[in-house]
Amino acid sequence: MVKLKQKLITKVYIELDKFTMEYERQQKEFQEDIEGFTTEGQHRISEAQKGYSDSLEKERMKYQKNYNKESIKVLEEKVMENKKKYEDFCMTSTVEMAIVPAEEVVILKKILQKETLLRNATEGELNHLKNQMEEMKMLEASRESDISKLRKMLEDEAHQKEKLKGEIARLQSQLLQLGSEVGKTKQKCRRGGFEKVAGGLDYSPPFLVKHPQQASGNGEEASVAKLCEHGGLQKILSLLESENADAQIHAVKIIANLACEERNQKKIVEAGGLTSLLTLLKNSKDETTHRIAASAIANLAMNETNQDLIAAQGGINLLSMTAANAEDPQTLRIVAGAIANLFGNDKLQIKIRDEGGMKALLGMTRCKHPDVHTQVARAIANFAKCESKASIQGTKVGRSSLIVDGLLPWIVQNASNEVSLVRHDIEIALCHLAKHEANARDMISGGAMGELVRVSRDCSREDIRILARETLISNPAFQPEIRRSEQNNVE
């Protein structure tokens, strides 16, 4: 029954992922189609109407201003009048020609020539005006035809818009139904008693729910393999670039959820998931997104190969900036956890300081939340171990960066922290700092040596007590101070 229930839950969540992604894809596609059609149609109609209206108005004004119908009528009357005068003149001149002197005949011929030229000019102007009128009529007819076509296009666009509205309404109904099915499936899963446990990180992904004590290893591997085989991982990663904030956050949660398992981390990195997460951390302004993306990065930073990739792509600087801008203690806790994982890589010691990692850690010590202190203490312990190793190998000389960058007062203050995880990590860090003479003076003046002496006597863990005692004995710089302390105790 347990196996049957596990298979059922796995199948339900695979279907749930499919429904949810289809819902988001259809919603985005149709929203983009509607906006595109509406914008393009309105733009085209507006431009065409404006262009044709302006052109037609200019032509009409020009025509009405210079060549209106009254002007044509006056010209026609003038032509008729001149024509009549000319005919009367011809008749009169024919009758009177016999008695008109030769000189007057010459004058009359000149007048006749002028009248003939004037008549021809008037008729030419009249014909020109008539031609212009015909052209204007043809142009107006063409404009009317174009306007009619535009109106038809507008009607078609409106009809298409109404059609799309209907289609959207139908799809929205389907999506609501799909959302209802998703909600019911989630409720069934919750009633089944399953919950997400992901390495202590504070997020609750809505998908891929599993419980470490109840999930079948073979079943999980098959689910992840099937997800990657069918391109599901790529689809989830593509949602990291979605403009829909909810879809983006859900996608990050899924990636963070998958990254909890070591066997999934390589697939995520190879698919470009790490680069996408770092880009999201860089571009997003939402702290919730920062927190979940940082949790995914923290999970991926659990092995050395990924740590090197994170550092190479500017991840230390991005995490440091995220810590500086964070207000929620849970965001600081997760970022501190990611930095703590990176601090455990001895090859990144210099890069950590150069890109603000140590400064970010110092800033997070100001937070009073115990969960933040736990991760900060772990980061300090990891760094101290790597630095101690480098000092033994001769690649690190001089005082510890933890001391130089001002973290020693916080270390001393929390050496007796009531939270056991914080206290033990600080005790380990003190042991590693005390191994090297270059740190002795600062540890004595800052009270760290006194805390180390206390650890060597009172620590609840025997291995740490032994390590603290051996460290104190092995460092010659502490011997005078130890003898002085013993004499004071005797007195």
Coordinates of C-alpha atoms in Angstrom, one line a residue:
M1 CA 0.0 0.0 0.0
V2 CA 2.9 2.4 0.8
K3 CA 4.4 1.8 -2.7
L4 CA 1.1 2.2 -4.4
K5 CA 0.5 5.4 -2.5
Q6 CA 3.9 6.7 -3.5
K7 CA 3.4 5.9 -7.1
L8 CA 0.0 7.6 -7.0
I9 CA 1.4 10.7 -5.4
T10 CA 4.2 10.8 -8.0
K11 CA 1.7 10.5 -10.9
V12 CA -0.5 13.2 -9.4
Y13 CA 2.3 15.7 -9.1
I14 CA 3.6 15.0 -12.6
E15 CA 0.1 15.7 -13.9
L16 CA -0.1 18.7 -11.6
D17 CA 3.2 20.1 -13.1
K18 CA 1.8 19.5 -16.6
F19 CA -1.5 21.2 -15.9
T20 CA 0.1 24.2 -14.2
M21 CA 2.7 24.8 -17.0
E22 CA 0.1 24.4 -19.7
Y23 CA -2.1 26.9 -17.8
E24 CA 0.7 29.5 -17.6
R25 CA 1.8 28.9 -21.2
Q26 CA -1.8 29.3 -22.6
Q27 CA -2.4 32.4 -20.5
K28 CA 0.8 34.1 -21.6
E29 CA 0.3 33.2 -25.3
F30 CA -3.3 34.4 -25.5
Q31 CA -2.6 37.6 -23.6
E32 CA 0.3 38.3 -26.0
D33 CA -1.9 37.6 -29.0
I34 CA -4.7 39.9 -27.8
E35 CA -2.4 42.7 -27.0
G36 CA -0.6 42.3 -30.3
F37 CA -3.8 42.2 -32.4
T38 CA -5.3 45.1 -30.6
T39 CA -2.2 47.3 -30.7
E40 CA -1.5 46.5 -34.4
G41 CA -5.1 47.0 -35.5
Q42 CA -5.5 50.3 -33.7
H43 CA -2.2 51.6 -34.9
R44 CA -2.9 50.7 -38.6
I45 CA -6.4 52.2 -38.5
S46 CA -5.3 55.3 -36.8
E47 CA -2.4 55.9 -39.1
A48 CA -4.5 55.2 -42.3
Q49 CA -7.4 57.4 -41.2
K50 CA -5.1 60.2 -40.2
G51 CA -3.2 60.0 -43.4
Y52 CA -6.2 59.9 -45.7
S53 CA -8.1 62.5 -43.7
D54 CA -5.3 65.0 -43.8
S55 CA -4.6 64.5 -47.5
L56 CA -8.2 64.8 -48.5
E57 CA -8.8 67.9 -46.4
K58 CA -5.7 69.6 -47.9
E59 CA -6.9 68.8 -51.5
R60 CA -10.4 70.0 -50.8
M61 CA -9.2 73.2 -49.2
K62 CA -6.9 73.9 -52.1
Y63 CA -9.6 73.2 -54.6
Q64 CA -12.2 75.3 -52.8
K65 CA -9.8 78.1 -52.3
N66 CA -8.5 78.5 -55.9
Y67 CA -11.0 76.8 -58.2
N68 CA -14.4 76.7 -56.8
K69 CA -17.6 76.3 -58.8
E70 CA -18.5 79.9 -58.8
S71 CA -15.1 80.8 -60.4
I72 CA -15.7 78.2 -63.2
K73 CA -19.2 79.6 -63.7
V74 CA -17.9 83.2 -64.0
L75 CA -15.3 82.0 -66.5
E76 CA -17.9 80.2 -68.6
E77 CA -20.1 83.3 -68.6
K78 CA -17.1 85.4 -69.6
V79 CA -16.3 83.0 -72.4
M80 CA -19.8 83.1 -73.7
E81 CA -19.9 86.9 -73.5
N82 CA -16.7 87.2 -75.4
K83 CA -17.9 84.7 -77.9
K84 CA -21.1 86.6 -78.4
K85 CA -19.2 89.9 -78.8
Y86 CA -17.0 88.3 -81.3
E87 CA -19.9 87.0 -83.4
D88 CA -21.6 90.4 -83.2
F89 CA -18.4 92.1 -84.2
C90 CA -18.0 89.8 -87.1
M91 CA -21.5 90.4 -88.4
T92 CA -21.2 94.2 -87.9
S93 CA -17.7 94.3 -89.4
T94 CA -18.9 92.4 -92.5
V95 CA -21.8 94.9 -93.1
E96 CA -19.7 98.0 -92.4
M97 CA -16.5 96.8 -94.0
A98 CA -17.2 98.6 -97.2
I99 CA -17.4 102.1 -95.6
V100 CA -14.7 101.6 -93.0
P101 CA -11.4 103.3 -93.8
A102 CA -8.3 101.1 -94.3
E103 CA -6.7 102.4 -91.1
E104 CA -9.6 101.4 -89.0
V105 CA -9.6 98.0 -90.6
V106 CA -6.1 97.5 -89.4
I107 CA -7.1 98.6 -85.9
L108 CA -10.1 96.3 -85.9
K109 CA -8.0 93.3 -87.0
K110 CA -5.6 93.9 -84.1
I111 CA -8.6 94.1 -81.7
L112 CA -9.9 90.9 -83.2
Q113 CA -6.6 89.1 -82.8
K114 CA -6.5 90.2 -79.1
E115 CA -10.0 89.0 -78.6
T116 CA -9.2 85.7 -80.3
L117 CA -6.1 85.2 -78.1
L118 CA -8.1 86.1 -75.0
R119 CA -10.8 83.7 -76.0
N120 CA -8.3 80.9 -76.6
A121 CA -6.6 81.6 -73.2
T122 CA -10.0 81.6 -71.4
E123 CA -11.1 78.3 -73.1
G124 CA -7.7 76.8 -72.2
E125 CA -8.0 77.8 -68.6
L126 CA -11.6 76.5 -68.5
N127 CA -10.5 73.2 -69.9
H128 CA -7.6 73.0 -67.4
L129 CA -10.1 73.7 -64.6
K130 CA -12.4 71.0 -65.9
N131 CA -9.6 68.6 -66.0
Q132 CA -8.6 69.4 -62.5
M133 CA -12.1 69.0 -61.4
E134 CA -12.3 65.6 -63.0
E135 CA -9.0 64.6 -61.3
M136 CA -10.3 65.9 -58.0
K137 CA -13.5 63.8 -58.4
M138 CA -11.4 60.7 -59.3
L139 CA -9.1 61.4 -56.3
E140 CA -12.1 61.9 -54.0
A141 CA -13.6 58.6 -55.3
S142 CA -10.3 56.9 -54.6
R143 CA -10.2 58.3 -51.1
E144 CA -13.7 57.2 -50.4
S145 CA -12.9 53.7 -51.7
D146 CA -9.8 53.6 -49.4
I147 CA -11.8 54.9 -46.5
S148 CA -14.5 52.2 -47.2
K149 CA -11.7 49.6 -47.2
L150 CA -10.4 50.9 -43.9
R151 CA -13.8 50.8 -42.4
K152 CA -14.2 47.2 -43.6
M153 CA -10.8 46.4 -42.1
L154 CA -11.9 48.1 -38.9
E155 CA -15.1 46.0 -38.8
D156 CA -13.1 42.8 -39.5
E157 CA -10.6 43.7 -36.7
A158 CA -13.5 44.4 -34.3
H159 CA -15.1 41.1 -35.3
Q160 CA -11.8 39.3 -34.8
K161 CA -11.4 41.0 -31.4
E162 CA -14.8 39.9 -30.3
K163 CA -13.9 36.4 -31.5
L164 CA -10.7 36.5 -29.5
K165 CA -12.6 37.7 -26.4
G166 CA -14.9 34.7 -26.7
E167 CA -11.9 32.4 -27.1
I168 CA -10.3 34.0 -24.1
A169 CA -13.4 33.6 -22.0
R170 CA -13.5 29.9 -23.0
L171 CA -9.9 29.4 -22.1
Q172 CA -10.2 31.3 -18.9
S173 CA -13.0 29.0 -18.0
Q174 CA -10.8 26.0 -18.8
L175 CA -8.0 27.5 -16.8
L176 CA -10.2 28.1 -13.8
Q177 CA -11.3 24.5 -14.0
L178 CA -7.7 23.4 -14.3
G179 CA -6.8 25.6 -11.3
S180 CA -9.6 24.0 -9.3
E181 CA -8.3 20.6 -10.2
V182 CA -4.8 21.6 -9.1
G183 CA -6.1 22.9 -5.8
K184 CA -8.0 19.7 -5.2
T185 CA -4.9 17.6 -6.0
K186 CA -2.9 19.7 -3.6
Q187 CA -5.5 19.2 -0.9
K188 CA -5.5 15.4 -1.5
C189 CA -1.7 15.4 -1.1
R190 CA -1.9 17.4 2.1
R191 CA -4.5 15.0 3.5
G192 CA -2.1 12.1 2.6
G193 CA 0.3 13.5 5.2
F194 CA 3.2 14.3 2.8
E195 CA 5.4 17.4 3.3
K196 CA 8.5 19.0 1.9
V197 CA 11.8 18.7 3.8
A198 CA 14.7 20.3 2.0
G199 CA 17.9 20.4 4.0
G200 CA 16.6 23.0 6.4
L201 CA 16.0 25.7 3.9
D202 CA 12.9 27.9 4.4
Y203 CA 10.7 27.5 1.4
S204 CA 7.7 25.4 0.5
P205 CA 7.7 24.4 -3.2
P206 CA 4.2 23.6 -4.3
F207 CA 5.4 20.8 -6.6
L208 CA 7.5 17.7 -6.4
V209 CA 6.6 17.1 -2.8
K210 CA 8.3 14.3 -1.0
H211 CA 9.4 13.1 2.5
P212 CA 12.9 11.7 3.0
Q213 CA 11.7 8.9 5.3
Q214 CA 8.8 7.8 3.0
A215 CA 10.0 8.5 -0.6
S216 CA 11.4 5.6 -2.6
G217 CA 14.9 6.3 -3.9
N218 CA 14.2 4.4 -7.1
G219 CA 10.9 6.3 -7.6
E220 CA 12.6 9.7 -7.2
E221 CA 15.3 8.8 -9.6
A222 CA 12.8 7.6 -12.1
S223 CA 10.7 10.8 -11.7
V224 CA 13.8 13.1 -12.2
A225 CA 15.0 11.0 -15.1
K226 CA 11.6 11.2 -16.7
L227 CA 11.4 15.0 -16.0
C228 CA 14.7 15.6 -17.7
E229 CA 14.1 13.1 -20.5
H230 CA 10.9 14.9 -21.6
G231 CA 12.4 18.3 -21.5
G232 CA 10.6 19.2 -18.3
L233 CA 13.7 20.7 -16.7
Q234 CA 14.3 23.0 -19.6
K235 CA 10.6 24.2 -19.4
I236 CA 11.0 24.9 -15.8
L237 CA 14.3 26.8 -16.4
S238 CA 12.6 28.8 -19.2
L239 CA 10.0 30.0 -16.6
L240 CA 12.8 31.7 -14.7
E241 CA 12.7 34.4 -17.4
S242 CA 8.9 34.7 -17.3
E243 CA 7.3 38.1 -16.7
N244 CA 4.8 36.4 -14.5
A245 CA 6.2 36.8 -10.9
D246 CA 4.2 33.8 -9.6
A247 CA 5.3 31.5 -12.4
Q248 CA 8.9 32.7 -11.9
I249 CA 8.9 32.1 -8.1
H250 CA 7.3 28.6 -8.6
A251 CA 10.0 27.7 -11.1
V252 CA 12.7 28.8 -8.7
K253 CA 11.1 26.7 -5.9
I254 CA 11.1 23.6 -8.1
I255 CA 14.8 24.1 -9.0
A256 CA 15.7 24.6 -5.3
N257 CA 13.7 21.5 -4.5
L258 CA 15.5 19.4 -7.1
A259 CA 18.8 20.8 -6.1
C260 CA 18.4 19.4 -2.6
E261 CA 19.3 16.0 -4.0
E262 CA 22.9 15.6 -5.1
R263 CA 22.0 13.4 -8.0
N264 CA 19.9 16.2 -9.5
Q265 CA 22.5 18.9 -9.2
K266 CA 24.6 17.9 -12.2
K267 CA 21.6 17.9 -14.5
I268 CA 20.5 21.3 -13.3
V269 CA 24.0 22.8 -13.9
E270 CA 24.4 21.2 -17.3
A271 CA 21.0 22.5 -18.3
G272 CA 22.1 26.1 -17.5
G273 CA 20.2 26.3 -14.2
L274 CA 23.1 27.8 -12.2
T275 CA 23.6 30.6 -14.8
S276 CA 19.8 31.3 -14.8
L277 CA 19.7 31.4 -11.0
L278 CA 22.6 33.9 -10.8
T279 CA 21.0 36.0 -13.5
L280 CA 17.8 36.1 -11.6
L281 CA 19.6 37.0 -8.4
K282 CA 21.2 39.9 -10.3
N283 CA 18.2 41.2 -12.1
S284 CA 15.3 40.7 -9.7
K285 CA 14.2 43.3 -7.2
D286 CA 12.0 41.0 -5.2
E287 CA 13.4 39.7 -1.9
T288 CA 11.3 36.6 -2.0
T289 CA 12.8 35.7 -5.3
H290 CA 16.2 36.5 -3.9
R291 CA 15.7 34.2 -1.0
I292 CA 14.5 31.2 -3.0
A293 CA 17.2 31.7 -5.7
A294 CA 19.8 31.9 -3.0
S295 CA 18.5 28.7 -1.4
A296 CA 18.8 26.9 -4.8
I297 CA 22.4 28.3 -5.2
A298 CA 23.2 27.2 -1.6
N299 CA 22.1 23.6 -2.5
L300 CA 24.1 23.6 -5.7
A301 CA 27.1 24.9 -3.7
M302 CA 27.4 21.6 -1.8
N303 CA 30.2 20.3 -4.0
E304 CA 33.5 21.7 -5.1
T305 CA 32.9 21.7 -8.8
N306 CA 29.8 23.8 -8.4
Q307 CA 31.5 26.1 -5.9
D308 CA 34.1 26.9 -8.5
L309 CA 31.5 27.6 -11.2
I310 CA 29.5 29.9 -8.8
A311 CA 32.7 31.9 -8.0
A312 CA 33.7 32.0 -11.7
Q313 CA 30.3 33.5 -12.7
G314 CA 30.4 36.2 -10.0
G315 CA 28.3 34.4 -7.5
I316 CA 30.2 35.6 -4.4
N317 CA 29.7 39.2 -5.4
L318 CA 26.0 38.6 -6.1
L319 CA 25.4 36.8 -2.8
S320 CA 27.3 39.6 -1.0
M321 CA 25.1 42.3 -2.6
T322 CA 21.9 40.3 -1.8
A323 CA 23.0 40.1 1.8
A324 CA 23.6 43.9 1.9
N325 CA 20.1 44.6 0.5
A326 CA 18.2 41.9 2.5
E327 CA 15.8 42.9 5.3
D328 CA 14.2 39.5 6.1
P329 CA 16.3 37.4 8.6
Q330 CA 15.4 34.3 6.6
T331 CA 16.9 35.8 3.5
L332 CA 20.1 36.5 5.4
R333 CA 20.1 33.0 6.8
I334 CA 19.9 31.4 3.4
V335 CA 22.5 33.7 1.9
A336 CA 24.8 33.1 4.9
G337 CA 24.3 29.3 4.3
A338 CA 25.4 29.7 0.6
I339 CA 28.4 31.8 1.6
A340 CA 29.3 29.2 4.3
N341 CA 29.4 26.5 1.6
L342 CA 31.7 28.6 -0.5
F343 CA 33.9 29.4 2.5
G344 CA 34.7 25.7 2.7
N345 CA 36.6 25.8 -0.6
D346 CA 40.2 26.6 0.2
K347 CA 40.8 27.7 -3.5
L348 CA 38.4 30.5 -3.1
Q349 CA 39.8 32.2 0.0
I350 CA 41.3 35.2 -1.9
K351 CA 38.3 35.6 -4.2
I352 CA 36.0 35.6 -1.2
R353 CA 37.7 38.6 0.3
D354 CA 38.1 40.4 -3.1
E355 CA 34.4 40.1 -4.0
G356 CA 33.0 41.2 -0.6
G357 CA 32.3 37.8 1.0
M358 CA 34.0 38.6 4.3
K359 CA 32.4 42.1 4.4
A360 CA 29.0 40.5 3.8
L361 CA 29.6 38.0 6.6
L362 CA 30.6 40.9 9.0
G363 CA 27.4 42.7 8.0
M364 CA 25.2 39.7 8.8
T365 CA 26.7 39.4 12.3
R366 CA 24.6 42.5 13.2
C367 CA 21.4 40.5 12.7
K368 CA 20.2 39.0 16.1
H369 CA 18.3 36.1 14.6
P370 CA 19.8 32.7 15.9
D371 CA 19.3 31.0 12.6
V372 CA 21.5 33.7 10.9
H373 CA 24.1 33.2 13.7
T374 CA 24.2 29.5 13.0
Q375 CA 25.1 29.9 9.4
V376 CA 27.6 32.8 10.1
A377 CA 29.3 30.6 12.7
R378 CA 29.5 27.7 10.2
A379 CA 31.0 30.0 7.6
I380 CA 33.6 31.2 10.0
A381 CA 34.5 27.7 11.0
N382 CA 34.8 26.6 7.3
F383 CA 37.0 29.6 6.5
A384 CA 39.2 29.1 9.6
K385 CA 39.8 25.4 8.6
C386 CA 40.8 26.3 5.1
E387 CA 43.0 29.2 6.2
S388 CA 44.7 27.0 8.8
K389 CA 45.4 24.4 6.1
A390 CA 46.9 27.1 3.9
S391 CA 49.1 28.3 6.7
I392 CA 50.4 24.8 7.3
Q393 CA 51.1 24.4 3.6
G394 CA 52.9 27.8 3.5
T395 CA 50.5 29.5 1.1
K396 CA 49.1 31.7 3.8
V397 CA 51.2 34.0 6.0
G398 CA 50.4 36.6 8.5
R399 CA 47.3 37.2 10.6
S400 CA 44.0 35.5 9.8
S401 CA 41.6 37.4 7.5
L402 CA 38.9 36.8 10.1
I403 CA 40.9 38.9 12.5
V404 CA 42.0 41.5 9.9
D405 CA 38.4 42.0 8.7
G406 CA 37.1 42.5 12.2
L407 CA 35.3 39.3 13.0
L408 CA 37.2 38.3 16.1
P409 CA 35.0 40.4 18.6
W410 CA 31.9 38.5 17.3
I411 CA 33.7 35.2 17.5
V412 CA 34.7 35.9 21.2
Q413 CA 31.2 37.1 22.0
N414 CA 29.6 33.9 20.6
A415 CA 32.1 31.4 22.0
S416 CA 29.6 30.7 24.8
N417 CA 26.4 31.1 22.7
E418 CA 23.5 29.2 24.1
V419 CA 22.8 27.7 20.6
S420 CA 24.9 24.6 20.5
L421 CA 25.5 24.7 16.7
V422 CA 26.8 28.3 16.9
R423 CA 28.9 27.5 20.0
H424 CA 30.6 24.4 18.6
D425 CA 31.4 26.0 15.2
I426 CA 33.0 29.0 17.1
E427 CA 35.0 26.7 19.3
I428 CA 36.3 24.9 16.2
A429 CA 37.2 28.2 14.6
L430 CA 39.1 29.3 17.8
C431 CA 41.1 26.1 17.7
H432 CA 42.2 26.7 14.1
L433 CA 43.0 30.4 14.7
A434 CA 45.1 29.5 17.7
K435 CA 47.3 27.1 15.7
H436 CA 49.4 30.0 14.3
E437 CA 51.6 32.4 16.2
A438 CA 50.7 35.3 13.9
N439 CA 47.2 35.3 15.5
A440 CA 48.3 35.0 19.1
R441 CA 48.7 38.6 20.0
D442 CA 45.2 39.6 18.7
M443 CA 43.7 36.5 20.4
I444 CA 45.2 37.3 23.7
S445 CA 44.3 41.0 23.6
G446 CA 40.8 40.3 22.3
G447 CA 39.9 37.7 24.9
A448 CA 39.9 34.8 22.4
M449 CA 42.7 32.9 24.2
G450 CA 40.7 33.1 27.5
E451 CA 37.7 31.6 25.7
L452 CA 39.9 28.9 24.3
V453 CA 41.2 28.0 27.8
R454 CA 37.6 27.7 28.9
V455 CA 36.8 25.5 25.9
S456 CA 39.7 23.2 26.8
R457 CA 38.2 22.7 30.3
D458 CA 34.4 23.0 30.0
C459 CA 33.4 22.1 26.4
S460 CA 30.7 19.4 26.3
R461 CA 32.4 17.7 23.4
E462 CA 35.5 15.7 24.3
D463 CA 37.0 16.0 20.8
I464 CA 36.9 19.8 20.9
R465 CA 38.2 19.9 24.5
I466 CA 41.2 17.8 23.4
L467 CA 41.8 19.9 20.2
A468 CA 41.7 23.1 22.2
R469 CA 44.1 21.7 24.8
E470 CA 46.6 20.5 22.2
T471 CA 46.4 23.8 20.3
L472 CA 47.2 25.8 23.4
I473 CA 50.2 23.6 24.2
S474 CA 51.5 23.6 20.7
N475 CA 51.6 27.4 20.3
P476 CA 54.6 28.9 22.1
A477 CA 53.1 32.4 22.0
F478 CA 50.4 31.3 24.5
Q479 CA 52.7 29.7 27.1
P480 CA 53.6 32.9 29.1
E481 CA 49.9 33.8 29.3
I482 CA 48.9 30.3 30.3
R483 CA 51.5 30.2 33.1
R484 CA 50.4 33.7 34.3
S485 CA 46.8 32.5 34.3
E486 CA 47.8 29.4 36.3
Q487 CA 49.7 31.4 38.9
N488 CA 46.7 33.7 39.4
N489 CA 44.5 30.7 39.9
V490 CA 46.9 29.3 42.5
E491 CA 47.0 32.6 44.4

